Amino acid sequence: GRRKAADWQALYRQREEVRTKNAARAAVAYALRTGRLTRQPCIMCGNPKTQGHHADYNKPLEVQWLCRPCHLRHHAIRET
């Protein structure tokens, strides 16, 4: 069971879209640490505790700041 799960995770991480997504997340984290980006309030409700949402992972520093509930709602609306 564990070996099969580890093998699946390794294959999953090798996919191009996953590598692009992880690189974008890492770029935002680095930009936040270095001060190149600053976390903003949620664009939908104004909550100061936010996550960066990427509309396009190929533009890693172009993020929309959404709180977790608004971020989940945004994805739920887009996927239906």
PDB file as gemmi writes it, atoms N, CA and C in Angstrom:
CRYST1    1.000    1.000    1.000  90.00  90.00  90.00 P 1                      
ATOM      1  N   GLY A   1       0.808  -1.186   0.000  1.00  0.00           N  
ATOM      2  CA  GLY A   1       0.000   0.000   0.000  1.00  0.00           C  
ATOM      3  C   GLY A   1       0.857   1.258   0.000  1.00  0.00           C  
ATOM      4  N   ARG A   2       1.820   1.334   0.922  1.00  0.00           N  
ATOM      5  CA  ARG A   2       2.637   2.546   1.009  1.00  0.00           C  
ATOM      6  C   ARG A   2       3.514   2.717  -0.223  1.00  0.00           C  
ATOM      7  N   ARG A   3       4.060   1.626  -0.704  1.00  0.00           N  
ATOM      8  CA  ARG A   3       4.929   1.675  -1.885  1.00  0.00           C  
ATOM      9  C   ARG A   3       4.135   2.144  -3.103  1.00  0.00           C  
ATOM     10  N   LYS A   4       2.927   1.630  -3.246  1.00  0.00           N  
ATOM     11  CA  LYS A   4       2.084   2.016  -4.377  1.00  0.00           C  
ATOM     12  C   LYS A   4       1.738   3.507  -4.291  1.00  0.00           C  
ATOM     13  N   ALA A   5       1.418   3.983  -3.102  1.00  0.00           N  
ATOM     14  CA  ALA A   5       1.100   5.397  -2.911  1.00  0.00           C  
ATOM     15  C   ALA A   5       2.322   6.263  -3.221  1.00  0.00           C  
ATOM     16  N   ALA A   6       3.497   5.844  -2.768  1.00  0.00           N  
ATOM     17  CA  ALA A   6       4.724   6.599  -3.024  1.00  0.00           C  
ATOM     18  C   ALA A   6       5.029   6.640  -4.522  1.00  0.00           C  
ATOM     19  N   ASP A   7       4.824   5.528  -5.213  1.00  0.00           N  
ATOM     20  CA  ASP A   7       5.051   5.483  -6.660  1.00  0.00           C  
ATOM     21  C   ASP A   7       4.091   6.425  -7.380  1.00  0.00           C  
ATOM     22  N   TRP A   8       2.830   6.425  -6.969  1.00  0.00           N  
ATOM     23  CA  TRP A   8       1.839   7.294  -7.593  1.00  0.00           C  
ATOM     24  C   TRP A   8       2.197   8.765  -7.357  1.00  0.00           C  
ATOM     25  N   GLN A   9       2.606   9.112  -6.139  1.00  0.00           N  
ATOM     26  CA  GLN A   9       2.979  10.489  -5.833  1.00  0.00           C  
ATOM     27  C   GLN A   9       4.166  10.943  -6.672  1.00  0.00           C  
ATOM     28  N   ALA A  10       5.146  10.068  -6.863  1.00  0.00           N  
ATOM     29  CA  ALA A  10       6.317  10.407  -7.667  1.00  0.00           C  
ATOM     30  C   ALA A  10       5.913  10.681  -9.110  1.00  0.00           C  
ATOM     31  N   LEU A  11       5.041   9.865  -9.667  1.00  0.00           N  
ATOM     32  CA  LEU A  11       4.567  10.081 -11.035  1.00  0.00           C  
ATOM     33  C   LEU A  11       3.754  11.369 -11.132  1.00  0.00           C  
ATOM     34  N   TYR A  12       2.930  11.623 -10.130  1.00  0.00           N  
ATOM     35  CA  TYR A  12       2.095  12.825 -10.109  1.00  0.00           C  
ATOM     36  C   TYR A  12       2.965  14.081 -10.106  1.00  0.00           C  
ATOM     37  N   ARG A  13       4.013  14.098  -9.273  1.00  0.00           N  
ATOM     38  CA  ARG A  13       4.885  15.266  -9.167  1.00  0.00           C  
ATOM     39  C   ARG A  13       5.673  15.525 -10.445  1.00  0.00           C  
ATOM     40  N   GLN A  14       5.844  14.515 -11.290  1.00  0.00           N  
ATOM     41  CA  GLN A  14       6.602  14.673 -12.529  1.00  0.00           C  
ATOM     42  C   GLN A  14       5.774  15.314 -13.638  1.00  0.00           C  
ATOM     43  N   ARG A  15       4.454  15.364 -13.482  1.00  0.00           N  
ATOM     44  CA  ARG A  15       3.618  15.943 -14.526  1.00  0.00           C  
ATOM     45  C   ARG A  15       3.926  17.428 -14.674  1.00  0.00           C  
ATOM     46  N   GLU A  16       3.943  17.910 -15.909  1.00  0.00           N  
ATOM     47  CA  GLU A  16       4.319  19.296 -16.200  1.00  0.00           C  
ATOM     48  C   GLU A  16       3.421  20.294 -15.482  1.00  0.00           C  
ATOM     49  N   GLU A  17       2.120  20.078 -15.484  1.00  0.00           N  
ATOM     50  CA  GLU A  17       1.204  21.027 -14.845  1.00  0.00           C  
ATOM     51  C   GLU A  17       1.424  21.098 -13.335  1.00  0.00           C  
ATOM     52  N   VAL A  18       1.788  19.997 -12.725  1.00  0.00           N  
ATOM     53  CA  VAL A  18       2.058  19.978 -11.285  1.00  0.00           C  
ATOM     54  C   VAL A  18       3.356  20.714 -10.989  1.00  0.00           C  
ATOM     55  N   ARG A  19       4.376  20.496 -11.822  1.00  0.00           N  
ATOM     56  CA  ARG A  19       5.647  21.203 -11.626  1.00  0.00           C  
ATOM     57  C   ARG A  19       5.458  22.705 -11.804  1.00  0.00           C  
ATOM     58  N   THR A  20       4.657  23.117 -12.781  1.00  0.00           N  
ATOM     59  CA  THR A  20       4.386  24.534 -13.015  1.00  0.00           C  
ATOM     60  C   THR A  20       3.649  25.134 -11.825  1.00  0.00           C  
ATOM     61  N   LYS A  21       2.651  24.418 -11.312  1.00  0.00           N  
ATOM     62  CA  LYS A  21       1.877  24.891 -10.163  1.00  0.00           C  
ATOM     63  C   LYS A  21       2.772  25.024  -8.932  1.00  0.00           C  
ATOM     64  N   ASN A  22       3.591  24.035  -8.667  1.00  0.00           N  
ATOM     65  CA  ASN A  22       4.482  24.087  -7.507  1.00  0.00           C  
ATOM     66  C   ASN A  22       5.509  25.208  -7.640  1.00  0.00           C  
ATOM     67  N   ALA A  23       6.018  25.432  -8.852  1.00  0.00           N  
ATOM     68  CA  ALA A  23       6.981  26.506  -9.074  1.00  0.00           C  
ATOM     69  C   ALA A  23       6.329  27.866  -8.826  1.00  0.00           C  
ATOM     70  N   ALA A  24       5.070  28.025  -9.243  1.00  0.00           N  
ATOM     71  CA  ALA A  24       4.356  29.287  -9.022  1.00  0.00           C  
ATOM     72  C   ALA A  24       4.133  29.523  -7.533  1.00  0.00           C  
ATOM     73  N   ARG A  25       3.761  28.486  -6.815  1.00  0.00           N  
ATOM     74  CA  ARG A  25       3.559  28.620  -5.367  1.00  0.00           C  
ATOM     75  C   ARG A  25       4.866  28.996  -4.670  1.00  0.00           C  
ATOM     76  N   ALA A  26       5.957  28.358  -5.086  1.00  0.00           N  
ATOM     77  CA  ALA A  26       7.257  28.647  -4.491  1.00  0.00           C  
ATOM     78  C   ALA A  26       7.687  30.079  -4.808  1.00  0.00           C  
ATOM     79  N   ALA A  27       7.399  30.551  -6.015  1.00  0.00           N  
ATOM     80  CA  ALA A  27       7.758  31.915  -6.403  1.00  0.00           C  
ATOM     81  C   ALA A  27       7.017  32.928  -5.547  1.00  0.00           C  
ATOM     82  N   VAL A  28       5.736  32.676  -5.274  1.00  0.00           N  
ATOM     83  CA  VAL A  28       4.959  33.581  -4.418  1.00  0.00           C  
ATOM     84  C   VAL A  28       5.508  33.557  -3.003  1.00  0.00           C  
ATOM     85  N   ALA A  29       5.808  32.386  -2.483  1.00  0.00           N  
ATOM     86  CA  ALA A  29       6.347  32.281  -1.128  1.00  0.00           C  
ATOM     87  C   ALA A  29       7.672  33.043  -1.021  1.00  0.00           C  
ATOM     88  N   TYR A  30       8.530  32.900  -2.016  1.00  0.00           N  
ATOM     89  CA  TYR A  30       9.812  33.596  -2.006  1.00  0.00           C  
ATOM     90  C   TYR A  30       9.601  35.110  -2.114  1.00  0.00           C  
ATOM     91  N   ALA A  31       8.701  35.529  -2.987  1.00  0.00           N  
ATOM     92  CA  ALA A  31       8.431  36.960  -3.158  1.00  0.00           C  
ATOM     93  C   ALA A  31       7.853  37.564  -1.878  1.00  0.00           C  
ATOM     94  N   LEU A  32       7.039  36.808  -1.160  1.00  0.00           N  
ATOM     95  CA  LEU A  32       6.515  37.294   0.118  1.00  0.00           C  
ATOM     96  C   LEU A  32       7.638  37.437   1.147  1.00  0.00           C  
ATOM     97  N   ARG A  33       8.530  36.449   1.202  1.00  0.00           N  
ATOM     98  CA  ARG A  33       9.640  36.497   2.153  1.00  0.00           C  
ATOM     99  C   ARG A  33      10.583  37.651   1.875  1.00  0.00           C  
ATOM    100  N   THR A  34      10.829  37.936   0.604  1.00  0.00           N  
ATOM    101  CA  THR A  34      11.802  38.966   0.237  1.00  0.00           C  
ATOM    102  C   THR A  34      11.176  40.354   0.136  1.00  0.00           C  
ATOM    103  N   GLY A  35       9.872  40.450   0.261  1.00  0.00           N  
ATOM    104  CA  GLY A  35       9.200  41.744   0.205  1.00  0.00           C  
ATOM    105  C   GLY A  35       8.813  42.200  -1.184  1.00  0.00           C  
ATOM    106  N   ARG A  36       9.027  41.372  -2.183  1.00  0.00           N  
ATOM    107  CA  ARG A  36       8.631  41.729  -3.553  1.00  0.00           C  
ATOM    108  C   ARG A  36       7.118  41.754  -3.695  1.00  0.00           C  
ATOM    109  N   LEU A  37       6.439  40.897  -2.959  1.00  0.00           N  
ATOM    110  CA  LEU A  37       4.968  40.875  -2.895  1.00  0.00           C  
ATOM    111  C   LEU A  37       4.559  41.109  -1.454  1.00  0.00           C  
ATOM    112  N   THR A  38       3.410  41.729  -1.274  1.00  0.00           N  
ATOM    113  CA  THR A  38       2.844  41.855   0.068  1.00  0.00           C  
ATOM    114  C   THR A  38       1.437  41.291   0.038  1.00  0.00           C  
ATOM    115  N   ARG A  39       1.130  40.570   1.074  1.00  0.00           N  
ATOM    116  CA  ARG A  39      -0.193  39.958   1.184  1.00  0.00           C  
ATOM    117  C   ARG A  39      -1.237  41.068   1.323  1.00  0.00           C  
ATOM    118  N   GLN A  40      -2.311  40.960   0.565  1.00  0.00           N  
ATOM    119  CA  GLN A  40      -3.384  41.947   0.562  1.00  0.00           C  
ATOM    120  C   GLN A  40      -4.651  41.333   1.170  1.00  0.00           C  
ATOM    121  N   PRO A  41      -5.618  42.154   1.567  1.00  0.00           N  
ATOM    122  CA  PRO A  41      -6.891  41.611   2.046  1.00  0.00           C  
ATOM    123  C   PRO A  41      -7.642  40.906   0.909  1.00  0.00           C  
ATOM    124  N   CYS A  42      -8.565  40.055   1.287  1.00  0.00           N  
ATOM    125  CA  CYS A  42      -9.381  39.318   0.315  1.00  0.00           C  
ATOM    126  C   CYS A  42     -10.120  40.301  -0.589  1.00  0.00           C  
ATOM    127  N   ILE A  43     -10.047  40.062  -1.901  1.00  0.00           N  
ATOM    128  CA  ILE A  43     -10.696  40.958  -2.851  1.00  0.00           C  
ATOM    129  C   ILE A  43     -12.211  40.825  -2.830  1.00  0.00           C  
ATOM    130  N   MET A  44     -12.726  39.760  -2.222  1.00  0.00           N  
ATOM    131  CA  MET A  44     -14.171  39.552  -2.191  1.00  0.00           C  
ATOM    132  C   MET A  44     -14.806  40.025  -0.889  1.00  0.00           C  
ATOM    133  N   CYS A  45     -14.138  39.772   0.249  1.00  0.00           N  
ATOM    134  CA  CYS A  45     -14.784  40.092   1.524  1.00  0.00           C  
ATOM    135  C   CYS A  45     -13.948  40.990   2.436  1.00  0.00           C  
ATOM    136  N   GLY A  46     -12.693  41.206   2.096  1.00  0.00           N  
ATOM    137  CA  GLY A  46     -11.841  42.080   2.890  1.00  0.00           C  
ATOM    138  C   GLY A  46     -11.114  41.419   4.050  1.00  0.00           C  
ATOM    139  N   ASN A  47     -11.264  40.115   4.225  1.00  0.00           N  
ATOM    140  CA  ASN A  47     -10.577  39.386   5.297  1.00  0.00           C  
ATOM    141  C   ASN A  47      -9.066  39.546   5.119  1.00  0.00           C  
ATOM    142  N   PRO A  48      -8.331  39.908   6.190  1.00  0.00           N  
ATOM    143  CA  PRO A  48      -6.885  40.109   6.043  1.00  0.00           C  
ATOM    144  C   PRO A  48      -6.070  38.822   5.925  1.00  0.00           C  
ATOM    145  N   LYS A  49      -6.627  37.682   6.308  1.00  0.00           N  
ATOM    146  CA  LYS A  49      -5.909  36.410   6.229  1.00  0.00           C  
ATOM    147  C   LYS A  49      -6.210  35.775   4.868  1.00  0.00           C  
ATOM    148  N   THR A  50      -5.233  35.828   3.958  1.00  0.00           N  
ATOM    149  CA  THR A  50      -5.496  35.438   2.568  1.00  0.00           C  
ATOM    150  C   THR A  50      -4.508  34.428   2.024  1.00  0.00           C  
ATOM    151  N   GLN A  51      -4.882  33.886   0.867  1.00  0.00           N  
ATOM    152  CA  GLN A  51      -4.064  32.977   0.070  1.00  0.00           C  
ATOM    153  C   GLN A  51      -3.950  33.585  -1.321  1.00  0.00           C  
ATOM    154  N   GLY A  52      -2.867  33.313  -1.988  1.00  0.00           N  
ATOM    155  CA  GLY A  52      -2.718  33.773  -3.360  1.00  0.00           C  
ATOM    156  C   GLY A  52      -3.391  32.807  -4.314  1.00  0.00           C  
ATOM    157  N   HIS A  53      -4.241  33.326  -5.182  1.00  0.00           N  
ATOM    158  CA  HIS A  53      -4.905  32.506  -6.199  1.00  0.00           C  
ATOM    159  C   HIS A  53      -4.303  32.838  -7.553  1.00  0.00           C  
ATOM    160  N   HIS A  54      -3.862  31.821  -8.278  1.00  0.00           N  
ATOM    161  CA  HIS A  54      -3.296  32.002  -9.615  1.00  0.00           C  
ATOM    162  C   HIS A  54      -4.363  31.728 -10.668  1.00  0.00           C  
ATOM    163  N   ALA A  55      -4.632  32.699 -11.514  1.00  0.00           N  
ATOM    164  CA  ALA A  55      -5.494  32.464 -12.666  1.00  0.00           C  
ATOM    165  C   ALA A  55      -4.687  31.765 -13.756  1.00  0.00           C  
ATOM    166  N   ASP A  56      -3.377  32.043 -13.801  1.00  0.00           N  
ATOM    167  CA  ASP A  56      -2.476  31.458 -14.791  1.00  0.00           C  
ATOM    168  C   ASP A  56      -1.153  31.144 -14.101  1.00  0.00           C  
ATOM    169  N   TYR A  57      -0.824  29.876 -13.981  1.00  0.00           N  
ATOM    170  CA  TYR A  57       0.403  29.469 -13.294  1.00  0.00           C  
ATOM    171  C   TYR A  57       1.664  29.865 -14.052  1.00  0.00           C  
ATOM    172  N   ASN A  58       1.531  30.208 -15.315  1.00  0.00           N  
ATOM    173  CA  ASN A  58       2.680  30.663 -16.086  1.00  0.00           C  
ATOM    174  C   ASN A  58       3.038  32.115 -15.772  1.00  0.00           C  
ATOM    175  N   LYS A  59       2.206  32.785 -14.998  1.00  0.00           N  
ATOM    176  CA  LYS A  59       2.479  34.143 -14.512  1.00  0.00           C  
ATOM    177  C   LYS A  59       2.487  34.067 -12.989  1.00  0.00           C  
ATOM    178  N   PRO A  60       3.565  33.546 -12.403  1.00  0.00           N  
ATOM    179  CA  PRO A  60       3.563  33.185 -10.991  1.00  0.00           C  
ATOM    180  C   PRO A  60       3.366  34.330 -10.005  1.00  0.00           C  
ATOM    181  N   LEU A  61       3.725  35.544 -10.361  1.00  0.00           N  
ATOM    182  CA  LEU A  61       3.580  36.636  -9.405  1.00  0.00           C  
ATOM    183  C   LEU A  61       2.294  37.448  -9.611  1.00  0.00           C  
ATOM    184  N   GLU A  62       1.469  37.024 -10.544  1.00  0.00           N  
ATOM    185  CA  GLU A  62       0.159  37.645 -10.735  1.00  0.00           C  
ATOM    186  C   GLU A  62      -0.863  36.812  -9.956  1.00  0.00           C  
ATOM    187  N   VAL A  63      -1.156  37.265  -8.749  1.00  0.00           N  
ATOM    188  CA  VAL A  63      -2.082  36.523  -7.894  1.00  0.00           C  
ATOM    189  C   VAL A  63      -3.231  37.419  -7.462  1.00  0.00           C  
ATOM    190  N   GLN A  64      -4.348  36.795  -7.190  1.00  0.00           N  
ATOM    191  CA  GLN A  64      -5.484  37.463  -6.566  1.00  0.00           C  
ATOM    192  C   GLN A  64      -5.484  36.988  -5.125  1.00  0.00           C  
ATOM    193  N   TRP A  65      -5.671  37.894  -4.199  1.00  0.00           N  
ATOM    194  CA  TRP A  65      -5.653  37.537  -2.789  1.00  0.00           C  
ATOM    195  C   TRP A  65      -7.066  37.212  -2.339  1.00  0.00           C  
ATOM    196  N   LEU A  66      -7.269  35.965  -1.897  1.00  0.00           N  
ATOM    197  CA  LEU A  66      -8.572  35.485  -1.442  1.00  0.00           C  
ATOM    198  C   LEU A  66      -8.404  34.789  -0.091  1.00  0.00           C  
ATOM    199  N   CYS A  67      -9.376  34.995   0.801  1.00  0.00           N  
ATOM    200  CA  CYS A  67      -9.364  34.224   2.047  1.00  0.00           C  
ATOM    201  C   CYS A  67      -9.750  32.789   1.698  1.00  0.00           C  
ATOM    202  N   ARG A  68      -9.510  31.865   2.599  1.00  0.00           N  
ATOM    203  CA  ARG A  68      -9.778  30.457   2.305  1.00  0.00           C  
ATOM    204  C   ARG A  68     -11.230  30.188   1.912  1.00  0.00           C  
ATOM    205  N   PRO A  69     -12.232  30.696   2.653  1.00  0.00           N  
ATOM    206  CA  PRO A  69     -13.617  30.430   2.247  1.00  0.00           C  
ATOM    207  C   PRO A  69     -13.938  30.981   0.847  1.00  0.00           C  
ATOM    208  N   CYS A  70     -13.476  32.190   0.546  1.00  0.00           N  
ATOM    209  CA  CYS A  70     -13.734  32.766  -0.778  1.00  0.00           C  
ATOM    210  C   CYS A  70     -12.970  32.006  -1.862  1.00  0.00           C  
ATOM    211  N   HIS A  71     -11.755  31.545  -1.543  1.00  0.00           N  
ATOM    212  CA  HIS A  71     -10.954  30.780  -2.495  1.00  0.00           C  
ATOM    213  C   HIS A  71     -11.662  29.459  -2.826  1.00  0.00           C  
ATOM    214  N   LEU A  72     -12.154  28.780  -1.806  1.00  0.00           N  
ATOM    215  CA  LEU A  72     -12.875  27.524  -2.045  1.00  0.00           C  
ATOM    216  C   LEU A  72     -14.160  27.772  -2.848  1.00  0.00           C  
ATOM    217  N   ARG A  73     -14.863  28.840  -2.511  1.00  0.00           N  
ATOM    218  CA  ARG A  73     -16.101  29.185  -3.233  1.00  0.00           C  
ATOM    219  C   ARG A  73     -15.774  29.513  -4.683  1.00  0.00           C  
ATOM    220  N   HIS A  74     -14.684  30.221  -4.925  1.00  0.00           N  
ATOM    221  CA  HIS A  74     -14.280  30.568  -6.281  1.00  0.00           C  
ATOM    222  C   HIS A  74     -14.054  29.310  -7.124  1.00  0.00           C  
ATOM    223  N   HIS A  75     -13.353  28.333  -6.558  1.00  0.00           N  
ATOM    224  CA  HIS A  75     -13.088  27.098  -7.293  1.00  0.00           C  
ATOM    225  C   HIS A  75     -14.352  26.266  -7.462  1.00  0.00           C  
ATOM    226  N   ALA A  76     -15.230  26.281  -6.483  1.00  0.00           N  
ATOM    227  CA  ALA A  76     -16.484  25.524  -6.591  1.00  0.00           C  
ATOM    228  C   ALA A  76     -17.351  26.087  -7.712  1.00  0.00           C  
ATOM    229  N   ILE A  77     -17.360  27.394  -7.854  1.00  0.00           N  
ATOM    230  CA  ILE A  77     -18.151  28.036  -8.909  1.00  0.00           C  
ATOM    231  C   ILE A  77     -17.543  27.748 -10.271  1.00  0.00           C  
ATOM    232  N   ARG A  78     -16.220  27.823 -10.372  1.00  0.00           N  
ATOM    233  CA  ARG A  78     -15.547  27.604 -11.651  1.00  0.00           C  
ATOM    234  C   ARG A  78     -15.674  26.173 -12.144  1.00  0.00           C  
ATOM    235  N   GLU A  79     -15.738  25.208 -11.233  1.00  0.00           N  
ATOM    236  CA  GLU A  79     -15.727  23.788 -11.627  1.00  0.00           C  
ATOM    237  C   GLU A  79     -17.120  23.243 -11.906  1.00  0.00           C  
ATOM    238  N   THR A  80     -18.162  24.012 -11.645  1.00  0.00           N  
ATOM    239  CA  THR A  80     -19.520  23.509 -11.916  1.00  0.00           C  
ATOM    240  C   THR A  80     -20.024  24.000 -13.235  1.00  0.00           C  
TER     241      THR A  80                                                      
END                                                                             
